[in-house]
Amino acid sequence: MNHTGIFPYYYPTTALFLDDNLRFLEHFSFSFPTGLSFRLFDSPLGALRHLDEVQESTPLCERCFFGNQETIGHSDLEQVMRLDLSVLYTQLFNPDRFSEVSVVVVDYDMPEMNGLDFCRSIVNPAIKKILFTGKADERIAVQAFNEGIIDRFVLKSDSNPAATVIRNIKELESLYFRDVSKLISKTLSIDSPYFLDDPLFAAFIVRLCAQERFIEYYLTTNPQGLLLADDHGRTAHLTIQTADDLDTHYEIAQVAGAPEELLDGLRGHLLIPDFWRAESYAEDGYRHWKQYVLPAQAVRGSHGLYYYALQHNPPSFEISPDSVIGYQAFLQSAFQG
């Protein structure tokens, strides 16, 4: 997560460390924060095999798109790609999502394969690369960075190498999600929810996640907002509306003859409708409207006010607690294994 914008999805990933001196890596890992998922390797070939094993056959960013044959302007059938954002939050049920490697930290001088050749051998171009090496290899590291082979380099002689490496991992993990979700973001740019590229609202999301201890999120459209989860896999939904959205709800409700109390709440931007759960928008939703509204709170963004409501255990998604493996359970399983 970052303060400049919101990705279509985000969850913690794994950092892979490679050095032919495994004892050094094990000692170095004692300085890692407890919430970091990492794997240590002393063999470049073994590390490459692991990257292949954890790479999904069809990444999430590609599963959101599907094609169908349509007639467009002419009699010829053309392939049209459609974006289904409802696929995003299904990643929440993938127990292996945290195993995904977003960053590799690799030594340069290794007998089996040097660090730069290892970086060149990584198939997934989105994976970020840090060269973690000695002072003698600094010139090589600078050249590799300038050529785009690596994304960062850290010297082992750094005053606090562990802190520097961890800071770079967190920064590069954000860039990883920026890159893997780029196609989704470009597709959404045609009709993107305002809040996705709003830095003020992104800063609010960072604060909210810290306050509520959310560590992963997924963009949703019905209802519009973010499905979030904490490190135990407990979910909540943040419904996000603009003034125009609420005004539209008011106009629809007014035409449908909704109760005056509901109309007052929508007109005053005091209520956020949750009618997606109602069997019949007008008949069921308006008749029993108190079951289908949430109190609205306001936060200022770069584009004006946003209205939001945070709902824990959101009924719209019918998520069973047993169906989600949280990050804490993953870490315990990974380190026990």
CSV table of C-alpha atoms in Angstrom, one decimal:
chain,number,residue,atom,x,y,z
A,1,MET,CA,0.0,0.0,0.0
A,2,ASN,CA,1.2,3.5,-0.6
A,3,HIS,CA,0.1,7.2,-0.3
A,4,THR,CA,0.0,8.0,-4.0
A,5,GLY,CA,-2.8,5.8,-5.2
A,6,ILE,CA,-4.7,2.6,-4.6
A,7,PHE,CA,-4.0,-0.5,-6.6
A,8,PRO,CA,-6.9,-2.7,-7.8
A,9,TYR,CA,-5.7,-5.3,-5.3
A,10,TYR,CA,-2.9,-5.9,-2.7
A,11,TYR,CA,-1.8,-8.6,-0.3
A,12,PRO,CA,1.5,-9.4,1.4
A,13,THR,CA,3.9,-11.4,-0.6
A,14,THR,CA,7.2,-13.2,-0.1
A,15,ALA,CA,10.8,-12.0,-0.5
A,16,LEU,CA,13.4,-14.5,-1.8
A,17,PHE,CA,17.0,-14.2,-0.6
A,18,LEU,CA,19.8,-15.9,-2.5
A,19,ASP,CA,23.4,-16.2,-1.3
A,20,ASP,CA,25.8,-19.2,-1.6
A,21,ASN,CA,26.6,-18.6,2.1
A,22,LEU,CA,23.4,-20.0,3.7
A,23,ARG,CA,24.8,-19.5,7.2
A,24,PHE,CA,25.2,-15.7,6.5
A,25,LEU,CA,21.6,-15.6,5.3
A,26,GLU,CA,20.3,-17.4,8.3
A,27,HIS,CA,22.1,-15.0,10.6
A,28,PHE,CA,21.0,-12.0,8.6
A,29,SER,CA,17.4,-13.1,8.8
A,30,PHE,CA,17.4,-12.7,12.6
A,31,SER,CA,17.1,-9.0,11.9
A,32,PHE,CA,13.9,-9.3,9.9
A,33,PRO,CA,10.6,-8.1,11.3
A,34,THR,CA,8.2,-10.8,12.4
A,35,GLY,CA,5.6,-9.9,9.8
A,36,LEU,CA,7.9,-10.6,6.8
A,37,SER,CA,7.4,-13.7,4.7
A,38,PHE,CA,10.8,-14.8,3.2
A,39,ARG,CA,12.6,-17.8,1.7
A,40,LEU,CA,16.3,-18.4,1.9
A,41,PHE,CA,18.3,-20.2,-0.8
A,42,ASP,CA,22.0,-21.0,-1.4
A,43,SER,CA,21.5,-22.4,-4.9
A,44,PRO,CA,20.5,-20.2,-7.9
A,45,LEU,CA,19.0,-23.2,-9.7
A,46,GLY,CA,17.0,-24.1,-6.6
A,47,ALA,CA,15.8,-20.5,-6.3
A,48,LEU,CA,14.7,-20.5,-10.0
A,49,ARG,CA,12.8,-23.7,-9.5
A,50,HIS,CA,11.0,-22.3,-6.6
A,51,LEU,CA,10.0,-19.2,-8.6
A,52,ASP,CA,8.6,-21.5,-11.2
A,53,GLU,CA,6.6,-23.5,-8.6
A,54,VAL,CA,5.0,-20.5,-6.9
A,55,GLN,CA,4.2,-18.7,-10.2
A,56,GLU,CA,0.4,-19.1,-10.9
A,57,SER,CA,-0.3,-20.7,-14.3
A,58,THR,CA,-2.8,-17.8,-14.9
A,59,PRO,CA,-2.0,-14.8,-12.8
A,60,LEU,CA,-4.9,-12.9,-11.1
A,61,CYS,CA,-4.4,-9.9,-13.3
A,62,GLU,CA,-5.1,-12.1,-16.4
A,63,ARG,CA,-8.0,-14.1,-14.8
A,64,CYS,CA,-10.0,-10.9,-14.6
A,65,PHE,CA,-10.2,-10.7,-18.4
A,66,PHE,CA,-12.2,-12.9,-20.6
A,67,GLY,CA,-12.9,-12.9,-24.3
A,68,ASN,CA,-16.1,-13.4,-26.4
A,69,GLN,CA,-17.0,-13.2,-30.0
A,70,GLU,CA,-19.0,-10.1,-30.9
A,71,THR,CA,-20.2,-8.3,-34.1
A,72,ILE,CA,-18.8,-4.8,-34.0
A,73,GLY,CA,-19.9,-2.5,-36.7
A,74,HIS,CA,-19.5,-5.1,-39.4
A,75,SER,CA,-20.6,-8.7,-40.0
A,76,ASP,CA,-17.2,-10.0,-39.0
A,77,LEU,CA,-16.8,-11.4,-35.5
A,78,GLU,CA,-14.2,-9.8,-33.4
A,79,GLN,CA,-12.6,-10.9,-30.2
A,80,VAL,CA,-13.6,-8.5,-27.3
A,81,MET,CA,-11.8,-8.6,-24.0
A,82,ARG,CA,-14.0,-7.8,-21.0
A,83,LEU,CA,-12.9,-7.0,-17.4
A,84,ASP,CA,-14.7,-8.8,-14.6
A,85,LEU,CA,-13.6,-7.2,-11.3
A,86,SER,CA,-15.6,-9.7,-9.3
A,87,VAL,CA,-12.7,-12.1,-9.9
A,88,LEU,CA,-10.3,-10.0,-7.9
A,89,TYR,CA,-11.7,-10.8,-4.4
A,90,THR,CA,-11.7,-14.5,-5.1
A,91,GLN,CA,-7.9,-14.3,-4.5
A,92,LEU,CA,-8.9,-14.0,-0.9
A,93,PHE,CA,-9.7,-17.7,-1.0
A,94,ASN,CA,-6.4,-18.7,-2.5
A,95,PRO,CA,-4.3,-20.1,0.4
A,96,ASP,CA,-1.1,-19.8,-1.6
A,97,ARG,CA,-1.4,-16.1,-2.4
A,98,PHE,CA,1.1,-15.0,0.2
A,99,SER,CA,3.7,-17.4,-1.3
A,100,GLU,CA,3.9,-15.2,-4.4
A,101,VAL,CA,7.4,-13.8,-4.7
A,102,SER,CA,7.5,-10.1,-5.5
A,103,VAL,CA,11.1,-9.3,-4.7
A,104,VAL,CA,14.4,-11.2,-4.8
A,105,VAL,CA,17.5,-10.2,-2.9
A,106,VAL,CA,20.6,-11.7,-4.4
A,107,ASP,CA,24.3,-11.8,-3.9
A,108,TYR,CA,26.6,-11.2,-6.9
A,109,ASP,CA,29.5,-13.5,-6.4
A,110,MET,CA,28.3,-17.1,-6.4
A,111,PRO,CA,30.0,-20.2,-7.9
A,112,GLU,CA,27.0,-21.8,-9.5
A,113,MET,CA,25.7,-18.6,-11.3
A,114,ASN,CA,26.4,-14.9,-10.6
A,115,GLY,CA,23.7,-12.7,-9.3
A,116,LEU,CA,23.1,-10.8,-12.5
A,117,ASP,CA,22.8,-14.0,-14.6
A,118,PHE,CA,20.3,-15.2,-12.0
A,119,CYS,CA,18.3,-11.9,-12.4
A,120,ARG,CA,18.3,-12.3,-16.2
A,121,SER,CA,17.0,-15.9,-15.8
A,122,ILE,CA,13.8,-14.8,-13.9
A,123,VAL,CA,10.9,-15.3,-16.2
A,124,ASN,CA,8.4,-13.0,-14.5
A,125,PRO,CA,9.4,-9.4,-15.5
A,126,ALA,CA,7.3,-8.0,-12.7
A,127,ILE,CA,9.5,-9.5,-9.9
A,128,LYS,CA,11.8,-6.8,-8.5
A,129,LYS,CA,15.5,-7.4,-7.9
A,130,ILE,CA,17.9,-6.2,-5.3
A,131,LEU,CA,21.6,-6.9,-5.6
A,132,PHE,CA,23.0,-7.3,-2.1
A,133,THR,CA,26.7,-7.4,-2.4
A,134,GLY,CA,30.1,-6.4,-1.1
A,135,LYS,CA,32.0,-3.2,-1.7
A,136,ALA,CA,34.2,-4.8,-4.3
A,137,ASP,CA,31.2,-5.3,-6.6
A,138,GLU,CA,29.8,-1.8,-6.3
A,139,ARG,CA,30.8,-0.7,-9.8
A,140,ILE,CA,29.1,-3.8,-11.2
A,141,ALA,CA,26.0,-3.1,-9.2
A,142,VAL,CA,25.8,0.5,-10.5
A,143,GLN,CA,26.2,-0.6,-14.1
A,144,ALA,CA,23.5,-3.3,-13.6
A,145,PHE,CA,21.1,-0.8,-12.2
A,146,ASN,CA,21.7,1.6,-15.1
A,147,GLU,CA,21.0,-1.2,-17.5
A,148,GLY,CA,17.8,-2.1,-15.8
A,149,ILE,CA,18.9,-5.6,-14.8
A,150,ILE,CA,18.3,-4.8,-11.1
A,151,ASP,CA,16.0,-2.3,-9.4
A,152,ARG,CA,18.1,-1.5,-6.4
A,153,PHE,CA,21.4,-2.5,-4.8
A,154,VAL,CA,22.5,-2.5,-1.2
A,155,LEU,CA,26.0,-2.9,0.0
A,156,LYS,CA,26.7,-5.4,2.8
A,157,SER,CA,28.9,-2.7,4.3
A,158,ASP,CA,25.9,-0.4,4.8
A,159,SER,CA,25.6,1.0,8.3
A,160,ASN,CA,22.3,-0.9,8.8
A,161,PRO,CA,22.0,-3.3,5.9
A,162,ALA,CA,19.0,-5.2,7.3
A,163,ALA,CA,16.9,-2.1,7.7
A,164,THR,CA,18.0,-0.8,4.3
A,165,VAL,CA,17.1,-4.1,2.6
A,166,ILE,CA,13.7,-4.3,4.3
A,167,ARG,CA,12.8,-0.7,3.4
A,168,ASN,CA,13.7,-1.4,-0.2
A,169,ILE,CA,11.6,-4.6,-0.2
A,170,LYS,CA,8.5,-2.7,1.0
A,171,GLU,CA,9.0,0.0,-1.6
A,172,LEU,CA,9.6,-2.5,-4.4
A,173,GLU,CA,6.6,-4.7,-3.3
A,174,SER,CA,4.4,-1.6,-4.0
A,175,LEU,CA,6.0,-1.2,-7.5
A,176,TYR,CA,5.4,-4.9,-8.1
A,177,PHE,CA,1.7,-4.5,-7.5
A,178,ARG,CA,1.7,-1.4,-9.6
A,179,ASP,CA,3.2,-3.4,-12.5
A,180,VAL,CA,1.1,-6.6,-12.2
A,181,SER,CA,-2.1,-4.6,-12.1
A,182,LYS,CA,-1.2,-2.2,-14.8
A,183,LEU,CA,-3.5,-3.7,-17.4
A,184,ILE,CA,-6.4,-3.6,-15.0
A,185,SER,CA,-5.6,0.0,-14.1
A,186,LYS,CA,-5.3,1.0,-17.8
A,187,THR,CA,-8.7,-0.6,-18.5
A,188,LEU,CA,-10.3,1.1,-15.6
A,189,SER,CA,-8.8,4.5,-16.6
A,190,ILE,CA,-11.6,4.8,-19.1
A,191,ASP,CA,-14.2,4.8,-16.4
A,192,SER,CA,-12.2,4.5,-13.2
A,193,PRO,CA,-13.6,5.1,-9.7
A,194,TYR,CA,-12.2,8.5,-8.7
A,195,PHE,CA,-10.8,7.2,-5.4
A,196,LEU,CA,-8.2,4.9,-7.1
A,197,ASP,CA,-5.8,7.6,-8.2
A,198,ASP,CA,-6.6,10.1,-5.4
A,199,PRO,CA,-3.5,10.6,-3.2
A,200,LEU,CA,-5.5,12.1,-0.3
A,201,PHE,CA,-7.9,9.2,-0.3
A,202,ALA,CA,-5.1,6.8,-0.6
A,203,ALA,CA,-3.5,8.3,2.5
A,204,PHE,CA,-6.9,7.8,4.3
A,205,ILE,CA,-6.9,4.1,3.3
A,206,VAL,CA,-3.4,3.7,4.7
A,207,ARG,CA,-4.5,5.2,8.0
A,208,LEU,CA,-7.6,3.1,8.1
A,209,CYS,CA,-5.7,-0.1,7.4
A,210,ALA,CA,-3.2,0.7,10.2
A,211,GLN,CA,-6.1,1.5,12.6
A,212,GLU,CA,-8.1,-1.6,11.7
A,213,ARG,CA,-5.0,-3.8,11.0
A,214,PHE,CA,-6.1,-4.6,7.5
A,215,ILE,CA,-3.3,-6.0,5.4
A,216,GLU,CA,-4.9,-6.9,2.1
A,217,TYR,CA,-7.7,-5.4,-0.1
A,218,TYR,CA,-9.5,-6.0,-3.4
A,219,LEU,CA,-11.5,-3.5,-5.5
A,220,THR,CA,-15.2,-4.3,-5.7
A,221,THR,CA,-17.9,-2.8,-7.9
A,222,ASN,CA,-21.2,-4.1,-6.4
A,223,PRO,CA,-21.1,-2.5,-4.0
A,224,GLN,CA,-18.4,0.0,-5.0
A,225,GLY,CA,-15.4,0.0,-2.7
A,226,LEU,CA,-12.8,-2.2,-1.2
A,227,LEU,CA,-13.0,-5.7,0.4
A,228,LEU,CA,-10.4,-5.8,3.1
A,229,ALA,CA,-9.0,-8.5,5.4
A,230,ASP,CA,-6.8,-8.4,8.5
A,231,ASP,CA,-3.9,-10.8,9.2
A,232,HIS,CA,-6.4,-13.4,10.6
A,233,GLY,CA,-8.5,-13.4,7.5
A,234,ARG,CA,-11.4,-11.5,9.1
A,235,THR,CA,-13.1,-9.4,6.4
A,236,ALA,CA,-14.8,-6.0,6.1
A,237,HIS,CA,-16.1,-4.0,3.2
A,238,LEU,CA,-15.6,-0.3,2.8
A,239,THR,CA,-18.4,1.0,0.6
A,240,ILE,CA,-17.3,4.2,-1.1
A,241,GLN,CA,-19.7,6.8,-2.7
A,242,THR,CA,-19.4,10.3,-4.1
A,243,ALA,CA,-22.1,13.0,-3.7
A,244,ASP,CA,-23.2,12.3,-7.3
A,245,ASP,CA,-23.6,8.6,-6.5
A,246,LEU,CA,-25.8,9.4,-3.5
A,247,ASP,CA,-27.8,12.0,-5.5
A,248,THR,CA,-28.5,9.3,-8.1
A,249,HIS,CA,-29.7,6.9,-5.4
A,250,TYR,CA,-31.9,9.7,-4.1
A,251,GLU,CA,-33.4,10.3,-7.5
A,252,ILE,CA,-34.1,6.6,-8.1
A,253,ALA,CA,-35.6,6.2,-4.7
A,254,GLN,CA,-37.8,9.3,-5.1
A,255,VAL,CA,-39.2,8.1,-8.4
A,256,ALA,CA,-39.9,4.7,-6.8
A,257,GLY,CA,-41.9,6.3,-3.9
A,258,ALA,CA,-39.4,5.4,-1.2
A,259,PRO,CA,-40.3,6.4,2.4
A,260,GLU,CA,-39.6,10.1,3.3
A,261,GLU,CA,-37.1,9.2,6.1
A,262,LEU,CA,-35.0,7.3,3.6
A,263,LEU,CA,-35.2,10.1,1.1
A,264,ASP,CA,-34.1,12.6,3.7
A,265,GLY,CA,-31.1,10.4,4.6
A,266,LEU,CA,-30.0,10.1,0.9
A,267,ARG,CA,-30.6,13.7,0.1
A,268,GLY,CA,-28.5,14.8,3.1
A,269,HIS,CA,-25.8,12.3,2.3
A,270,LEU,CA,-26.3,10.7,5.7
A,271,LEU,CA,-27.0,7.2,4.5
A,272,ILE,CA,-25.2,4.8,2.1
A,273,PRO,CA,-27.6,2.3,0.5
A,274,ASP,CA,-26.8,-1.4,0.6
A,275,PHE,CA,-29.7,-2.5,-1.6
A,276,TRP,CA,-27.5,-5.0,-3.6
A,277,ARG,CA,-28.6,-7.6,-0.9
A,278,ALA,CA,-32.3,-6.9,-1.4
A,279,GLU,CA,-34.2,-9.4,-3.5
A,280,SER,CA,-36.2,-6.6,-5.0
A,281,TYR,CA,-34.6,-3.1,-5.1
A,282,ALA,CA,-37.9,-1.2,-4.9
A,283,GLU,CA,-40.3,-3.7,-3.1
A,284,ASP,CA,-38.0,-5.4,-0.6
A,285,GLY,CA,-35.2,-2.7,-0.4
A,286,TYR,CA,-37.5,0.3,0.1
A,287,ARG,CA,-40.1,-1.5,2.3
A,288,HIS,CA,-37.5,-2.7,4.7
A,289,TRP,CA,-35.0,0.0,4.0
A,290,LYS,CA,-33.4,0.2,7.5
A,291,GLN,CA,-31.9,-3.3,6.9
A,292,TYR,CA,-30.2,-2.0,3.7
A,293,VAL,CA,-28.6,1.3,4.6
A,294,LEU,CA,-25.4,2.2,6.4
A,295,PRO,CA,-24.5,5.4,8.2
A,296,ALA,CA,-22.3,7.6,6.0
A,297,GLN,CA,-19.0,9.2,7.1
A,298,ALA,CA,-17.2,11.8,5.0
A,299,VAL,CA,-13.6,12.2,4.1
A,300,ARG,CA,-12.0,14.8,1.9
A,301,GLY,CA,-10.1,13.8,-1.2
A,302,SER,CA,-8.4,15.6,-4.1
A,303,HIS,CA,-11.7,15.4,-6.1
A,304,GLY,CA,-14.0,16.5,-3.2
A,305,LEU,CA,-15.8,14.6,-0.5
A,306,TYR,CA,-16.1,10.9,-0.4
A,307,TYR,CA,-18.8,9.1,1.7
A,308,TYR,CA,-17.9,5.8,3.1
A,309,ALA,CA,-19.2,3.1,5.4
A,310,LEU,CA,-17.1,0.3,6.9
A,311,GLN,CA,-19.0,-3.0,7.5
A,312,HIS,CA,-17.4,-5.9,9.2
A,313,ASN,CA,-18.4,-9.4,8.1
A,314,PRO,CA,-20.1,-7.9,5.1
A,315,PRO,CA,-23.3,-9.9,4.2
A,316,SER,CA,-23.1,-8.9,0.6
A,317,PHE,CA,-20.1,-11.3,0.1
A,318,GLU,CA,-21.2,-14.2,2.3
A,319,ILE,CA,-17.7,-15.1,3.3
A,320,SER,CA,-17.3,-18.0,5.7
A,321,PRO,CA,-14.4,-17.5,8.2
A,322,ASP,CA,-13.2,-21.0,7.5
A,323,SER,CA,-12.8,-20.2,3.8
A,324,VAL,CA,-10.0,-17.7,4.3
A,325,ILE,CA,-6.5,-18.5,5.4
A,326,GLY,CA,-5.1,-15.4,7.0
A,327,TYR,CA,-1.5,-14.1,6.8
A,328,GLN,CA,-0.7,-15.1,10.4
A,329,ALA,CA,-1.8,-18.7,9.8
A,330,PHE,CA,0.3,-18.7,6.6
A,331,LEU,CA,3.4,-17.5,8.4
A,332,GLN,CA,3.0,-20.1,11.2
A,333,SER,CA,2.7,-22.8,8.6
A,334,ALA,CA,5.6,-21.5,6.5
A,335,PHE,CA,8.0,-21.3,9.4
A,336,GLN,CA,6.9,-24.6,10.9
A,337,GLY,CA,7.4,-26.3,7.6
